Tab-separated table of C-alpha atoms and ligand atoms in Angstrom:
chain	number	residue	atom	x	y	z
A	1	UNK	CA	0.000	0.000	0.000
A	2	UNK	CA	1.504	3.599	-0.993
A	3	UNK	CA	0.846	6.799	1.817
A	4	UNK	CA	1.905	9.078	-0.839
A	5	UNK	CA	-1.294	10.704	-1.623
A	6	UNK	CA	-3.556	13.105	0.651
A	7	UNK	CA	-4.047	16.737	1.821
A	8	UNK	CA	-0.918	18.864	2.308
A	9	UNK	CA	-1.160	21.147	5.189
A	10	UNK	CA	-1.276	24.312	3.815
A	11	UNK	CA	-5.140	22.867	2.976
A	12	UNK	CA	-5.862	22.371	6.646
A	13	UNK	CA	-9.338	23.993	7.568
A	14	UNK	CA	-9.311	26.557	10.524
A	15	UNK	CA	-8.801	24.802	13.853
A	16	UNK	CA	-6.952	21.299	12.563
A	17	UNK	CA	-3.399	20.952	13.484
A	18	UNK	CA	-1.531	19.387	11.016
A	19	UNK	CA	1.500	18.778	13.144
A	20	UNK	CA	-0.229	15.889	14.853
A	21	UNK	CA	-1.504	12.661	13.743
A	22	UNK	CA	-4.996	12.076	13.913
A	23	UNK	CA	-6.578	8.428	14.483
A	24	UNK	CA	-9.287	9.037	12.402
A	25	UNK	CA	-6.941	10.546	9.633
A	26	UNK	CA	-4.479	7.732	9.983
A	27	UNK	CA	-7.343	5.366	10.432
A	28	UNK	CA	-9.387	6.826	7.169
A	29	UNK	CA	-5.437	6.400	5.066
A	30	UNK	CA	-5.292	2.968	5.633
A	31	UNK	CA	-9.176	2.349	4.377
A	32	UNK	CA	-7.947	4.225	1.275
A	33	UNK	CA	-8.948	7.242	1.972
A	34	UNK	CA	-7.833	10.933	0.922
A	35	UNK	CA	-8.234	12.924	4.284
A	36	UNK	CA	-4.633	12.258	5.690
A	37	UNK	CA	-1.545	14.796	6.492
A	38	UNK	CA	2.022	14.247	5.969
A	39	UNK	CA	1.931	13.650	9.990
A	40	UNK	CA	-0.214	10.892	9.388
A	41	UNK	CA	1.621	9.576	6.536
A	42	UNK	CA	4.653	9.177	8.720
A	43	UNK	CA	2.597	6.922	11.311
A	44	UNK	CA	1.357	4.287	8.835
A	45	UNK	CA	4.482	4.300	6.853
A	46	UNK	CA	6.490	2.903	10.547
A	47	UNK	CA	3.150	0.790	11.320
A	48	UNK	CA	3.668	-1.033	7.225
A	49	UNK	CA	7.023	-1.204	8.129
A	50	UNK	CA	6.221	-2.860	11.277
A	51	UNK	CA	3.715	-5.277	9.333
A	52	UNK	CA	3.346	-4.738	5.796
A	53	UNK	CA	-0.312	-6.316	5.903
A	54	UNK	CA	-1.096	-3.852	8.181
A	55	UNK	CA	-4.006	-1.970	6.566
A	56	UNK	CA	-6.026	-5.794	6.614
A	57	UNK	CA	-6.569	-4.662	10.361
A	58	UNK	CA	-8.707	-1.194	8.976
A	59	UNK	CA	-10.348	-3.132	5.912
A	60	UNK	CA	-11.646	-5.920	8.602
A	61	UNK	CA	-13.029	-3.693	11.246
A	62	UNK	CA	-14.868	-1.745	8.385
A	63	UNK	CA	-16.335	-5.141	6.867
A	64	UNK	CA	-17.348	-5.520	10.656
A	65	UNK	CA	-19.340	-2.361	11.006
A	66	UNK	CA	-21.014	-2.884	7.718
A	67	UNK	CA	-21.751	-5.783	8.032
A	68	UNK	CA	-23.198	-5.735	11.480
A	69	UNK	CA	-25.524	-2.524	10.774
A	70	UNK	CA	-27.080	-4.710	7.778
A	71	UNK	CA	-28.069	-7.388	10.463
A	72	UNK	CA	-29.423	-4.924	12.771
A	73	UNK	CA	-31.194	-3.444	10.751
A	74	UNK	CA	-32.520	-6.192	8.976
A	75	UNK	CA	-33.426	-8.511	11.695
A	76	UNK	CA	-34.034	-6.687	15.257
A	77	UNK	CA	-36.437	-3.818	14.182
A	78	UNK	CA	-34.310	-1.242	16.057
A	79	UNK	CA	-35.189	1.946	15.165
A	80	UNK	CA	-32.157	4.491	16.938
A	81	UNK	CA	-28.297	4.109	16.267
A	82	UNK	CA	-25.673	5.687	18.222
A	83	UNK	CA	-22.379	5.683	16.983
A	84	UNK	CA	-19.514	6.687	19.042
A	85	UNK	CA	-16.199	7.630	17.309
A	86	UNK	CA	-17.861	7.367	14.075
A	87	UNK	CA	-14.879	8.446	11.781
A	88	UNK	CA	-14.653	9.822	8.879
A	89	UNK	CA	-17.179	9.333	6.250
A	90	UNK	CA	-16.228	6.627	3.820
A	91	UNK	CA	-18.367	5.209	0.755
A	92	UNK	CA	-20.508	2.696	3.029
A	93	UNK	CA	-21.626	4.844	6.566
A	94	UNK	CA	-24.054	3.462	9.243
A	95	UNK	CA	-26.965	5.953	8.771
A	96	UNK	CA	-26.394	4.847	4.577
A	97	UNK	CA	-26.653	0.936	5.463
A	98	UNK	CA	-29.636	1.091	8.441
A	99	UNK	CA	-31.778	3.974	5.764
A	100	UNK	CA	-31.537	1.310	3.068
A	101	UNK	CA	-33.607	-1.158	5.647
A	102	UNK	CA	-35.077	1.528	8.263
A	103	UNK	CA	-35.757	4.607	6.132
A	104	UNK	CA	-36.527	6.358	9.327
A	105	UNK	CA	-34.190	4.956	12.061
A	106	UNK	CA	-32.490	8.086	14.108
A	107	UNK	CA	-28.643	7.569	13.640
A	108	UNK	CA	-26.563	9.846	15.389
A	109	UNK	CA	-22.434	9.808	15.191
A	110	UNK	CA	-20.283	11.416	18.105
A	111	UNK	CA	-16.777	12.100	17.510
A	112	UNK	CA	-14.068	14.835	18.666
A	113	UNK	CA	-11.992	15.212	15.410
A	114	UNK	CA	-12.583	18.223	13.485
A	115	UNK	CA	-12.085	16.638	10.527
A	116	UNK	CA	-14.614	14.141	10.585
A	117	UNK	CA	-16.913	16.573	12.641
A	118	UNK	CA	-16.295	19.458	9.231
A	119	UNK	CA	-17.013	16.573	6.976
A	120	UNK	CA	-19.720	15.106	8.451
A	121	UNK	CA	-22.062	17.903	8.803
A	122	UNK	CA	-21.493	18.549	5.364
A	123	UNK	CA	-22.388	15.089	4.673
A	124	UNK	CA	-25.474	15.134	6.693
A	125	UNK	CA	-26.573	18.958	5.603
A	126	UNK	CA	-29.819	17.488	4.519
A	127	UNK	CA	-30.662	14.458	6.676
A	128	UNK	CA	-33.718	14.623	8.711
A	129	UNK	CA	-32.830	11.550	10.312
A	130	UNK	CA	-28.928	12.030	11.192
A	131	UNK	CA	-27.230	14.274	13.307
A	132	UNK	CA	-23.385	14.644	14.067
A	133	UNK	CA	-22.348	15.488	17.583
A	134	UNK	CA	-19.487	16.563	19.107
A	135	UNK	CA	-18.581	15.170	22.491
A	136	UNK	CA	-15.740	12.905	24.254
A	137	UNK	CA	-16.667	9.422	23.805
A	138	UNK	CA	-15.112	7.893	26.676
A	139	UNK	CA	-16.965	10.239	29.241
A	140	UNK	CA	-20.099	8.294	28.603
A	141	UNK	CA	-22.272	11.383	30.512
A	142	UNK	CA	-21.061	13.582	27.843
A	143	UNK	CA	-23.168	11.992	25.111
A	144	UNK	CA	-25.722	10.546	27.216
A	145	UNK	CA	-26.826	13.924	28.477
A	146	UNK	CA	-25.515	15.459	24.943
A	147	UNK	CA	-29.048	17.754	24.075
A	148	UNK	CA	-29.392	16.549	20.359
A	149	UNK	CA	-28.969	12.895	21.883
A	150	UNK	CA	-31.759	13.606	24.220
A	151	UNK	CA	-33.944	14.734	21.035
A	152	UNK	CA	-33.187	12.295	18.813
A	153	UNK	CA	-32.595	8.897	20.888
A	154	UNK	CA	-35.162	7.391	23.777
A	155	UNK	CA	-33.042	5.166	26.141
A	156	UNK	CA	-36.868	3.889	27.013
A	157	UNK	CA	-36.739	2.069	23.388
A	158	UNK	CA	-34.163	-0.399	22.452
A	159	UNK	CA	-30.634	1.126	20.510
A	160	UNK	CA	-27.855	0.039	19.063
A	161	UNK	CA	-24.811	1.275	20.495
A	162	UNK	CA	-21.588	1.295	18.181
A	163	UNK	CA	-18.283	1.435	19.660
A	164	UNK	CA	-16.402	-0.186	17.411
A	165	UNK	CA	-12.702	0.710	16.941
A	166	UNK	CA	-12.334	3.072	19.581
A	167	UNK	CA	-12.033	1.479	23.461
A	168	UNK	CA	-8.343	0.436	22.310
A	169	UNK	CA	-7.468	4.048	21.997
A	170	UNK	CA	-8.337	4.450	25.454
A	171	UNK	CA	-5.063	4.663	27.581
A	172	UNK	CA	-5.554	2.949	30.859
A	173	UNK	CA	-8.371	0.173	32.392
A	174	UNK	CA	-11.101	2.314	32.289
A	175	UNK	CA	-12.676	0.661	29.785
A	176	UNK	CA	-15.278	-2.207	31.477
A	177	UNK	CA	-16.147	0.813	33.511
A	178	UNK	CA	-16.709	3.161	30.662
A	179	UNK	CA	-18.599	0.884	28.711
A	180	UNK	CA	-20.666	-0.445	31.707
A	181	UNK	CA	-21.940	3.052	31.906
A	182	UNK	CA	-23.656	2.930	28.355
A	183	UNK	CA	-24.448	-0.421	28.797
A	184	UNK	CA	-26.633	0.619	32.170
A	185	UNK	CA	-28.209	3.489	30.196
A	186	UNK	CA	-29.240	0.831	27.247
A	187	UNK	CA	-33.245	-0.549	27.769
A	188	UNK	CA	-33.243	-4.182	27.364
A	189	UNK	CA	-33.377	-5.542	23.937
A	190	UNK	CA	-30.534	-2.746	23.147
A	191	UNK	CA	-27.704	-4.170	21.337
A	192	UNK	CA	-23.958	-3.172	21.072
A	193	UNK	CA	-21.398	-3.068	18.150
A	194	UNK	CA	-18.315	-3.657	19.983
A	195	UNK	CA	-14.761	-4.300	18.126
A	196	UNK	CA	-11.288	-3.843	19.102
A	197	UNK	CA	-7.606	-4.822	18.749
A	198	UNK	CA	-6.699	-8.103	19.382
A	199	UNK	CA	-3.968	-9.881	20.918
A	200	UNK	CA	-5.004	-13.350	19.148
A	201	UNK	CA	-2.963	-15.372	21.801
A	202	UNK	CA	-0.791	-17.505	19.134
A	203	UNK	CA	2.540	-16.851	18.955
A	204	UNK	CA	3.012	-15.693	15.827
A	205	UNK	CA	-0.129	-13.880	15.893
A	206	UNK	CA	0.622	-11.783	18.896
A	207	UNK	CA	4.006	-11.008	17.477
A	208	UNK	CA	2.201	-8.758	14.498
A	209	UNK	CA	0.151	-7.581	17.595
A	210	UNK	CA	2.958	-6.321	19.423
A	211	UNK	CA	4.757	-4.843	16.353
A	212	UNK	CA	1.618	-2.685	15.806
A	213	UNK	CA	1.270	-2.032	19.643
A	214	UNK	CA	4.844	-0.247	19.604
A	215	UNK	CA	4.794	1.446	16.489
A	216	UNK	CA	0.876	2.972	17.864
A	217	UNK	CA	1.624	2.883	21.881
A	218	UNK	CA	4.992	4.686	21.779
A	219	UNK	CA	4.605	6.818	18.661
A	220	UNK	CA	2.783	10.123	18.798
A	221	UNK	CA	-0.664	8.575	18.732
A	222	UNK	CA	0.027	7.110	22.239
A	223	UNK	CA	-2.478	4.653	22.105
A	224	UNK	CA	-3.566	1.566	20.542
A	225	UNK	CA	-3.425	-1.290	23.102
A	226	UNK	CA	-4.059	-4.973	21.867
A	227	UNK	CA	-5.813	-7.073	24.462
A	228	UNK	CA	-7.026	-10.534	24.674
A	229	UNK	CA	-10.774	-11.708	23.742
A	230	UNK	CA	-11.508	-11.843	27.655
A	231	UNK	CA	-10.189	-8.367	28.478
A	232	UNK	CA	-12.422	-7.276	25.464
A	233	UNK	CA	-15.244	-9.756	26.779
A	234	UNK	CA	-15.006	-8.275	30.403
A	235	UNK	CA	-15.648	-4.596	28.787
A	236	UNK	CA	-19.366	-5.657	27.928
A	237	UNK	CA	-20.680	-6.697	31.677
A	238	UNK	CA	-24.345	-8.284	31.566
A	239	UNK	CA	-24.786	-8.529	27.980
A	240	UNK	CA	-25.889	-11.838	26.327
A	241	UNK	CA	-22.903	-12.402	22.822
A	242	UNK	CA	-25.365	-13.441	19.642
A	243	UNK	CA	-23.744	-16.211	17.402
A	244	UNK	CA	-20.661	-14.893	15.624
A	245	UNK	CA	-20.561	-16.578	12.252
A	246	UNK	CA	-22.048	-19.891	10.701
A	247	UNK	CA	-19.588	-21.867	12.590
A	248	UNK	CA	-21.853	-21.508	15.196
A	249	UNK	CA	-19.196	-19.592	17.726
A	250	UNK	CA	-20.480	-17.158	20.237
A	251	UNK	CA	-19.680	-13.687	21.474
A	252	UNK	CA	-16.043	-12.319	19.860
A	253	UNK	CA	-14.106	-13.402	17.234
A	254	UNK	CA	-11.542	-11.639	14.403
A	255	UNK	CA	-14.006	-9.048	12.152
A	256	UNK	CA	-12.968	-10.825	9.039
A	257	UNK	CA	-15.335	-13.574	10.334
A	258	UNK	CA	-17.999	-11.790	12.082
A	259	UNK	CA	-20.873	-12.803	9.513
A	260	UNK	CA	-23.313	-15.015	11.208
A	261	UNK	CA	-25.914	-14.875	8.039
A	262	UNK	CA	-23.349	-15.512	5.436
A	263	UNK	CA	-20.040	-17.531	4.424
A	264	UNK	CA	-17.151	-16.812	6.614
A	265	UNK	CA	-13.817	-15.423	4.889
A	266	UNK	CA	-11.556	-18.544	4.440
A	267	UNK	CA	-7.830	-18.167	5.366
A	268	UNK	CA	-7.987	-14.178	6.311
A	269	UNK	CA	-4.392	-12.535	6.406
A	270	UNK	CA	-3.007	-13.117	9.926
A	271	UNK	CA	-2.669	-9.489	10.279
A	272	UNK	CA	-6.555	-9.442	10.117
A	273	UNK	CA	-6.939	-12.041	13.117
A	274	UNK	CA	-5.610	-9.004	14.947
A	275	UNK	CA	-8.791	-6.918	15.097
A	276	UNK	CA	-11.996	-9.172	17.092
A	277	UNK	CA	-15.498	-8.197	16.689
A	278	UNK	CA	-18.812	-8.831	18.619
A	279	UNK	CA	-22.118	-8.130	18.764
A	280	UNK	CA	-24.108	-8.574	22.013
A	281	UNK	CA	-28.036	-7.748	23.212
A	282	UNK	CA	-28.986	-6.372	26.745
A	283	UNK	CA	-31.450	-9.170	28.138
B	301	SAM	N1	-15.971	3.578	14.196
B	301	SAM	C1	-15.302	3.850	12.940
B	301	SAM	C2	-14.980	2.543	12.264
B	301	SAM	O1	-14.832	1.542	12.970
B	301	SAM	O2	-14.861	2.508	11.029
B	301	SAM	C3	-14.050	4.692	13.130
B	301	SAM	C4	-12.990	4.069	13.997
B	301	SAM	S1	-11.537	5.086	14.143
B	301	SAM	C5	-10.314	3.854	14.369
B	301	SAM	C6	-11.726	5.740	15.796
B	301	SAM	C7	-12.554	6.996	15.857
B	301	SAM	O3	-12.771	7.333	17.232
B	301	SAM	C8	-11.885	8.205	15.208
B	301	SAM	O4	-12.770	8.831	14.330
B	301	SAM	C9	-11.541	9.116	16.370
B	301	SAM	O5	-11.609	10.493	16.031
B	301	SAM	C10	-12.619	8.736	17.372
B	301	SAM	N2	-12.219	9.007	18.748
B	301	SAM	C11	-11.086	8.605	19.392
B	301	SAM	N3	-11.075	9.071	20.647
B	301	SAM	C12	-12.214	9.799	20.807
B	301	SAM	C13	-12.771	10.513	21.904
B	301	SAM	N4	-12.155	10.581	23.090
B	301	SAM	N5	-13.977	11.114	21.717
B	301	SAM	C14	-14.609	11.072	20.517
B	301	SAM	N6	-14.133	10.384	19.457
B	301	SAM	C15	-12.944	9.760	19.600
């Protein structure tokens, strides 16, 4: 993959610092995308270097999140999305998959990047039924409480929570406690999207883990821990884990195979065994 293309800085809108990498910038780069700086070019040149397959990881988790809306949409009837740490807008977007199925399903994104905040709104101009928030998705009061949440989403009625791709870019353990305060806000029949770096626990595997873990952890990102499928597991307290893929396995297991109404993706690249996702339901 080449990181020669993107935006040079002297095309940065008001408020963006192009000094600093961006996860969503880097993040949108490796899906192909245009929105990146030289900054962020530097960061996934050292991560292909680390593991030339590298970008597998991004192409998986987005499969995931596509993938997973479709079911949702198609086969629980639930009418409000909220996606935190939405990203950029690519070809294939949540409120884009659910509309197809649920014309009039509420979607709202939260992020904190200005970039994906600037092009979001434009995206969403003329949407009645998506809005784009602004708030800090690991201070789970902050978009609880957020006013055009409040409007748009009733915790009374089941929704489906996304947080997929972001709880690894939270520094620390906070996480089960982070996520256990959406999942307590949730009514029951709520589902969550949940995915997030894995540390596959095979030797080999966890090597490409770790080489991404440095290049992420002690670069100027500072973040981007791998954990195991039952640190993930334990961030989703009291949920029930729906069948993964036709294989018939529960709760998490890598993106690539995350499909449970269709074939699962024979002999992935074992850079994409590095990214697990689930899907779970609040009883
Ligand atoms: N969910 C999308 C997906 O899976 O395709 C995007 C994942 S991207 C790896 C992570 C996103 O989380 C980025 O857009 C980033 O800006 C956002 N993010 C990271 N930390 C955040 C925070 N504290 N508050 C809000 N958004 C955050």
């Amino acid at each position: 993959m080449s990181v020669s293309s993107g935006t040079s800085p002297s095309q940065a809108p008001v408020g963006i610092d192009p000094d600093r990498p961006s996860i969503a910038r880097v993040y949108d780069g490796f899906l192909g995308g245009k929105d990146h700086y030289a900054v962020d070019r530097v960061v996934m040149g050292k991560v292909l270097e680390a593991v030339p397959e590298a970008a597998d990881i991004a192409r998986g988790n987005r499969g995931f999140l596509n993938r997973a809306c479709r079911f949702l949409a198609a086969q629980t009837g639930v009418q409000q999305f909220l996606d935190c740490g939405s990203g950029l807008p690519t070809a294939e977007n949540t409120h884009q998959i659910v509309h197809r199925l649920q014309p009039e399903a509420q979607v709202v994104y939260v992020d904190n990047d200005p970039v994906v905040l600037a092009h979001g709104r434009a995206l969403l101009a003329d949407e009645e039924f998506t809005h784009m928030i602004e708030a800090d998705i690991f201070k789970p009061r902050a978009v609880l409480e957020n006013p055009v949440v409040l409007t748009n989403i009733d915790f009374a009625e089941p929704v489906v929570l996304l947080h997929v791709g972001t709880l690894h870019h939270l520094v620390g353990d906070d996480g089960p406690a982070v996520m256990g305060e959406y999942i307590d806000a949730l009514a029951s029949g709520s589902y969550v999207v949940f995915s997030h770096f894995l540390d596959p626990e095979v030797p080999e595997l966890t090597d490409i883990a770790k080489r991404i873990e440095d290049v992420l952890v002690r670069g100027p990102l500072g973040a981007g821990a791998f954990r195991t499928r039952a640190e993930i597991e334990a961030m989703l307290p009291g949920l029930e884990f729906i069948q993964a893929n036709g294989e018939g396995d529960i709760g998490l297991v890598p993106c690539s195979e995350w499909w449970p109404d269709g074939p699962v993706l024979r002999n992935p690249s074992p850079a994409s065994r590095c990214i697990g996702g689930i899907v779970a339901r609040k009883p």
